[in-house]
PDB file of C-alpha atoms in Angstrom:
ATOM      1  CA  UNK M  30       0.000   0.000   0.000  1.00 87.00           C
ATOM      2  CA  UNK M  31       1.033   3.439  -1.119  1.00 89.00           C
ATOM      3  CA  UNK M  32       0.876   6.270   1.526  1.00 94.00           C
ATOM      4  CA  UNK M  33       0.017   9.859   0.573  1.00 95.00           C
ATOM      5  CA  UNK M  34       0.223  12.863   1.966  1.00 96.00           C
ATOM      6  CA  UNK M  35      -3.490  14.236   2.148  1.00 96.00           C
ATOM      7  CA  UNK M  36      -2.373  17.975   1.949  1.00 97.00           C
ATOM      8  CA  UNK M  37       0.275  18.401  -0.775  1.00 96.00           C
ATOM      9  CA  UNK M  38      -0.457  14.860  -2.663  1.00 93.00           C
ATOM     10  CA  UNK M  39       3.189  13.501  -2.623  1.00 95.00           C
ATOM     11  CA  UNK M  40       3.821   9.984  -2.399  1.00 94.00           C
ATOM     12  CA  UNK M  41       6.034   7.806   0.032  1.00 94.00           C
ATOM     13  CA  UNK M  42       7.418   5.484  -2.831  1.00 87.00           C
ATOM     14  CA  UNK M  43      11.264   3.725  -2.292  1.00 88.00           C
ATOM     15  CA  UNK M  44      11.923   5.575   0.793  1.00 93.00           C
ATOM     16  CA  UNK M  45      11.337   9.066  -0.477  1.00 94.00           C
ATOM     17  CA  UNK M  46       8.171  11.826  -0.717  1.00 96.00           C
ATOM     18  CA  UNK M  47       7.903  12.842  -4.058  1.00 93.00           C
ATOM     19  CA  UNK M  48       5.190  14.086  -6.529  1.00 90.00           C
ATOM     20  CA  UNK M  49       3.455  11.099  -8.045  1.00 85.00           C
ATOM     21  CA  UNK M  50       4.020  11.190 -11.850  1.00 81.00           C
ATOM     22  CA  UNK M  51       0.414  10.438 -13.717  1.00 75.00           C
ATOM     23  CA  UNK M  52      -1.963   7.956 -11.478  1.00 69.00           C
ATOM     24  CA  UNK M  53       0.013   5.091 -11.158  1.00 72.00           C
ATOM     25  CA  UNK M  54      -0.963   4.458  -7.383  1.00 70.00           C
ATOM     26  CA  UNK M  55      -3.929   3.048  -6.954  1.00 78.00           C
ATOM     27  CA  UNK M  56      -3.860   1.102  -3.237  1.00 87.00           C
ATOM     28  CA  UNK M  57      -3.262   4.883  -1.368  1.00 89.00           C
ATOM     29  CA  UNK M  58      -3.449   5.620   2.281  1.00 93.00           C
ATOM     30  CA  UNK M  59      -3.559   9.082   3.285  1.00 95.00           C
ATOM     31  CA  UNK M  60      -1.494  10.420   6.018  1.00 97.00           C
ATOM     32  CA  UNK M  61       1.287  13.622   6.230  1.00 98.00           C
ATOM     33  CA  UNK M  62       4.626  13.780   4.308  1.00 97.00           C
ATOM     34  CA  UNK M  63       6.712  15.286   6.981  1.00 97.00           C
ATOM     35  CA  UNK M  64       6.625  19.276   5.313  1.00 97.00           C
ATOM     36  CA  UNK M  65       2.911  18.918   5.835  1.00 98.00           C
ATOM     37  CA  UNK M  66       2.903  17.470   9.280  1.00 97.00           C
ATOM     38  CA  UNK M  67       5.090  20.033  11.111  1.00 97.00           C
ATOM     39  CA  UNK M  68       2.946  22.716   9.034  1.00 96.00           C
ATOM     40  CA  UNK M  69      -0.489  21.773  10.942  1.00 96.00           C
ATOM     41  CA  UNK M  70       0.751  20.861  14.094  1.00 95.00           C
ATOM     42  CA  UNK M  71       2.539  24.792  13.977  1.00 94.00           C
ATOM     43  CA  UNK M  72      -0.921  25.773  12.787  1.00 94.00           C
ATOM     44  CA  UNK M  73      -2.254  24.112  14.956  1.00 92.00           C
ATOM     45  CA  UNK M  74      -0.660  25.530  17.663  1.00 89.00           C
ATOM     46  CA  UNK M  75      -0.962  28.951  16.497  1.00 86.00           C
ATOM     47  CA  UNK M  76      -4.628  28.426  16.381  1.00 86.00           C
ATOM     48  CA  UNK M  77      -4.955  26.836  19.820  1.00 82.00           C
ATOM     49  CA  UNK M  78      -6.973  29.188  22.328  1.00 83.00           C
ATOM     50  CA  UNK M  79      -5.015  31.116  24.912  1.00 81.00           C
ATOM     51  CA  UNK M  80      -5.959  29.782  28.176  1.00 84.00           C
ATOM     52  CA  UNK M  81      -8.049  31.725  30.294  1.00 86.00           C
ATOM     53  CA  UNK M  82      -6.134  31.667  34.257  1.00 87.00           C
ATOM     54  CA  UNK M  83      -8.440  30.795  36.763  1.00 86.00           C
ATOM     55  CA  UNK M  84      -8.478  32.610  40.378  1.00 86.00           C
ATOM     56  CA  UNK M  85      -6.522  31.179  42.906  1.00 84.00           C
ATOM     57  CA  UNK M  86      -8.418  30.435  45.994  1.00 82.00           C
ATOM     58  CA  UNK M  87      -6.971  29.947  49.502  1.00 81.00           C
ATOM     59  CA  UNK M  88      -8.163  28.104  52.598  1.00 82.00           C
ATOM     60  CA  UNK M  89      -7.850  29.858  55.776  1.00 72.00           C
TER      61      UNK M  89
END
């Protein structure tokens, strides 16, 4: 089985990423090529919600 990257279409073929040349590939799993992967998880992050601090409360 072939993997593919699900956001830039490259193919995992021999050990490399590389743009697939025609539509040779027919038994494809998606995943992330490694480019794409570090691109959403920094997206991701950027896109994450700043957390909100809560109040401190003390026992007396």
């Amino acid at each position: 089985m072939i993997k593919q990257c699900c956001v830039c279409g490259k193919v995992y073929d021999k050990g490399m990423w590389k743009h697939p040349e025609g539509s040779q590939y027919r038994n494809v799993s998606h995943t992330y090529c490694p480019d794409c992967l570090l691109r959403a998880i920094l997206q991701a992050r950027d896109e994450r919600p700043v957390p909100v601090p809560r109040p401190v409360l003390t026992l007396n």
